[in-house]
PDB file of C-alpha atoms in Angstrom:
ATOM      1  CA  GLN A   1     -23.885 -22.313 -14.133  1.00  0.00           C
ATOM      2  CA  LEU A   2     -20.070 -22.831 -15.532  1.00  0.00           C
ATOM      3  CA  ALA A   3     -19.414 -19.519 -16.025  1.00  0.00           C
ATOM      4  CA  VAL A   4     -20.284 -18.574 -12.534  1.00  0.00           C
ATOM      5  CA  LEU A   5     -18.356 -21.519 -11.428  1.00  0.00           C
ATOM      6  CA  MET A   6     -15.180 -19.638 -13.654  1.00  0.00           C
ATOM      7  CA  ARG A   7     -15.458 -16.817 -11.841  1.00  0.00           C
ATOM      8  CA  ASN A   8     -15.503 -18.241  -8.697  1.00  0.00           C
ATOM      9  CA  MET A   9     -11.912 -20.132  -9.823  1.00  0.00           C
ATOM     10  CA  ARG A  10     -10.462 -17.094 -11.517  1.00  0.00           C
ATOM     11  CA  ASP A  11     -10.833 -15.439  -7.665  1.00  0.00           C
ATOM     12  CA  ASP A  12      -9.747 -18.565  -5.986  1.00  0.00           C
ATOM     13  CA  LEU A  13      -6.591 -18.266  -8.487  1.00  0.00           C
ATOM     14  CA  ARG A  14      -5.644 -14.510  -7.506  1.00  0.00           C
ATOM     15  CA  VAL A  15      -6.179 -15.383  -3.702  1.00  0.00           C
ATOM     16  CA  ALA A  16      -3.633 -18.678  -4.641  1.00  0.00           C
ATOM     17  CA  ARG A  17      -0.951 -16.595  -6.543  1.00  0.00           C
ATOM     18  CA  ASP A  18      -0.946 -13.029  -3.576  1.00  0.00           C
ATOM     19  CA  GLN A  19       0.031 -15.743  -0.850  1.00  0.00           C
ATOM     20  CA  LEU A  20       2.226 -18.156  -3.286  1.00  0.00           C
ATOM     21  CA  LEU A  21       4.265 -14.538  -3.539  1.00  0.00           C
ATOM     22  CA  GLN A  22       4.019 -14.166   0.270  1.00  0.00           C
ATOM     23  CA  GLY A  23       5.918 -17.845   0.460  1.00  0.00           C
ATOM     24  CA  LYS A  24       2.352 -19.248   1.905  1.00  0.00           C
ATOM     25  CA  ALA A  25       0.150 -22.831   1.354  1.00  0.00           C
ATOM     26  CA  PRO A  26      -2.440 -21.246  -0.434  1.00  0.00           C
ATOM     27  CA  GLY A  27      -5.748 -22.689   0.611  1.00  0.00           C
ATOM     28  CA  ASN A  28      -8.025 -25.737  -0.316  1.00  0.00           C
ATOM     29  CA  PHE A  29      -9.883 -24.625  -3.488  1.00  0.00           C
ATOM     30  CA  LEU A  30     -10.065 -28.257  -4.953  1.00  0.00           C
ATOM     31  CA  ASP A  31     -13.702 -29.177  -3.764  1.00  0.00           C
ATOM     32  CA  GLU A  32     -15.149 -26.569  -5.475  1.00  0.00           C
ATOM     33  CA  HIS A  33     -13.499 -26.268  -8.527  1.00  0.00           C
ATOM     34  CA  SER A  34     -14.014 -30.148  -8.772  1.00  0.00           C
ATOM     35  CA  ARG A  35     -17.598 -28.698  -9.279  1.00  0.00           C
ATOM     36  CA  MET A  36     -17.050 -27.508 -12.980  1.00  0.00           C
ATOM     37  CA  ARG A  37     -17.785 -31.501 -14.156  1.00  0.00           C
ATOM     38  CA  CYS A  38     -21.099 -31.092 -12.748  1.00  0.00           C
ATOM     39  CA  VAL A  39     -22.532 -27.778 -13.846  1.00  0.00           C
ATOM     40  CA  TRP A  40     -23.589 -26.684 -17.113  1.00  0.00           C
ATOM     41  CA  PRO A  41     -22.244 -25.091 -19.587  1.00  0.00           C
ATOM     42  CA  THR A  42     -24.046 -22.211 -21.425  1.00  0.00           C
ATOM     43  CA  ASP A  43     -23.661 -23.964 -24.470  1.00  0.00           C
ATOM     44  CA  PRO A  44     -24.410 -27.549 -23.447  1.00  0.00           C
ATOM     45  CA  GLY A  45     -21.734 -29.161 -26.856  1.00  0.00           C
ATOM     46  CA  VAL A  46     -19.035 -27.510 -24.394  1.00  0.00           C
ATOM     47  CA  ARG A  47     -19.276 -30.609 -22.379  1.00  0.00           C
ATOM     48  CA  THR A  48     -17.757 -33.374 -24.275  1.00  0.00           C
ATOM     49  CA  THR A  49     -15.790 -35.879 -23.252  1.00  0.00           C
ATOM     50  CA  LYS A  50     -12.529 -33.477 -24.217  1.00  0.00           C
ATOM     51  CA  TYR A  51     -13.998 -31.346 -21.761  1.00  0.00           C
ATOM     52  CA  ASP A  52     -13.971 -33.545 -19.072  1.00  0.00           C
ATOM     53  CA  GLU A  53     -10.567 -35.089 -19.850  1.00  0.00           C
ATOM     54  CA  MET A  54      -8.618 -31.417 -20.035  1.00  0.00           C
ATOM     55  CA  ALA A  55     -11.394 -31.084 -16.431  1.00  0.00           C
ATOM     56  CA  THR A  56     -10.168 -33.475 -14.666  1.00  0.00           C
ATOM     57  CA  THR A  57      -6.295 -32.947 -15.618  1.00  0.00           C
ATOM     58  CA  TYR A  58      -6.860 -29.928 -14.040  1.00  0.00           C
ATOM     59  CA  LEU A  59      -8.570 -31.216 -10.606  1.00  0.00           C
ATOM     60  CA  TYR A  60      -5.156 -32.999 -10.674  1.00  0.00           C
ATOM     61  CA  ALA A  61      -3.288 -30.293 -10.605  1.00  0.00           C
ATOM     62  CA  VAL A  62      -5.133 -28.365  -8.537  1.00  0.00           C
ATOM     63  CA  ASP A  63      -4.720 -31.126  -6.178  1.00  0.00           C
ATOM     64  CA  ASP A  64      -1.049 -31.383  -6.173  1.00  0.00           C
ATOM     65  CA  LEU A  65      -1.075 -27.785  -5.308  1.00  0.00           C
ATOM     66  CA  GLU A  66      -2.696 -28.347  -2.283  1.00  0.00           C
ATOM     67  CA  ARG A  67      -0.329 -31.217  -1.463  1.00  0.00           C
ATOM     68  CA  ALA A  68       3.219 -29.859  -2.263  1.00  0.00           C
ATOM     69  CA  LYS A  69       5.610 -28.894   0.401  1.00  0.00           C
ATOM     70  CA  THR A  70       8.112 -27.028  -0.498  1.00  0.00           C
ATOM     71  CA  THR A  71       7.821 -23.320  -2.212  1.00  0.00           C
ATOM     72  CA  ASP A  72       9.359 -24.448  -5.552  1.00  0.00           C
ATOM     73  CA  ASP A  73       7.220 -27.185  -5.506  1.00  0.00           C
ATOM     74  CA  ARG A  74       3.660 -25.406  -4.975  1.00  0.00           C
ATOM     75  CA  ARG A  75       4.672 -22.479  -7.933  1.00  0.00           C
ATOM     76  CA  MET A  76       5.555 -25.371 -10.566  1.00  0.00           C
ATOM     77  CA  ALA A  77       2.044 -27.212  -9.591  1.00  0.00           C
ATOM     78  CA  TYR A  78       0.968 -23.498  -9.790  1.00  0.00           C
ATOM     79  CA  GLY A  79       2.207 -23.013 -12.768  1.00  0.00           C
ATOM     80  CA  ARG A  80       0.621 -26.882 -13.982  1.00  0.00           C
ATOM     81  CA  VAL A  81      -3.067 -25.600 -12.773  1.00  0.00           C
ATOM     82  CA  LEU A  82      -3.034 -22.319 -14.681  1.00  0.00           C
ATOM     83  CA  ASN A  83      -1.449 -24.084 -18.119  1.00  0.00           C
ATOM     84  CA  GLY A  84      -4.501 -26.183 -17.187  1.00  0.00           C
ATOM     85  CA  CYS A  85      -6.621 -24.130 -17.718  1.00  0.00           C
ATOM     86  CA  VAL A  86      -4.921 -22.322 -21.463  1.00  0.00           C
ATOM     87  CA  THR A  87      -5.008 -25.510 -22.282  1.00  0.00           C
ATOM     88  CA  CYS A  88      -8.746 -26.076 -22.283  1.00  0.00           C
ATOM     89  CA  HIS A  89      -9.936 -23.126 -23.221  1.00  0.00           C
ATOM     90  CA  GLN A  90      -7.819 -22.559 -26.183  1.00  0.00           C
ATOM     91  CA  ASN A  91      -9.920 -25.798 -27.185  1.00  0.00           C
ATOM     92  CA  THR A  92     -13.238 -24.146 -25.965  1.00  0.00           C
ATOM     93  CA  CYS A  93     -13.947 -20.692 -25.392  1.00  0.00           C
ATOM     94  CA  PRO A  94     -10.506 -19.446 -25.918  1.00  0.00           C
ATOM     95  CA  GLY A  95     -12.111 -15.407 -24.526  1.00  0.00           C
ATOM     96  CA  PRO A  96     -10.471 -15.889 -20.887  1.00  0.00           C
ATOM     97  CA  ILE A  97      -6.847 -17.095 -22.022  1.00  0.00           C
ATOM     98  CA  ALA A  98      -5.026 -13.230 -21.027  1.00  0.00           C
ATOM     99  CA  SER A  99      -7.367 -12.821 -17.883  1.00  0.00           C
ATOM    100  CA  ILE A 100      -5.638 -16.488 -17.156  1.00  0.00           C
ATOM    101  CA  VAL A 101      -1.808 -15.273 -18.492  1.00  0.00           C
ATOM    102  CA  ALA A 102      -2.224 -12.513 -15.752  1.00  0.00           C
ATOM    103  CA  LEU A 103      -2.448 -15.019 -13.577  1.00  0.00           C
ATOM    104  CA  GLU A 104       0.915 -16.254 -14.257  1.00  0.00           C
ATOM    105  CA  LEU A 105       3.642 -15.734 -11.241  1.00  0.00           C
ATOM    106  CA  PRO A 106       6.724 -13.986 -11.628  1.00  0.00           C
ATOM    107  CA  GLU A 107      10.304 -15.975 -12.676  1.00  0.00           C
TER     108      GLU A 107
END
């Protein structure tokens, strides 16, 4: 369940990146991404207290992104969203890190 959700989350972030590059506000995806606290990973051992803490931090960043009003604030919040992804994957499943880093905005 979690692997499928994570792929959908990556796709949402690709769309958000494209919208930010066009100077637009990204769409709302907090509700969908919040499911990461409810679905189960392939390896149930990944679902730890630390995972839940990192998920909460990530979701706060997504909320900040959706609430941001200016382009600069959106770009900064988007960076925090990606940092949340990388931090979690450094601690649980490092495979997707390269595809997350590829979602970064150009300077």
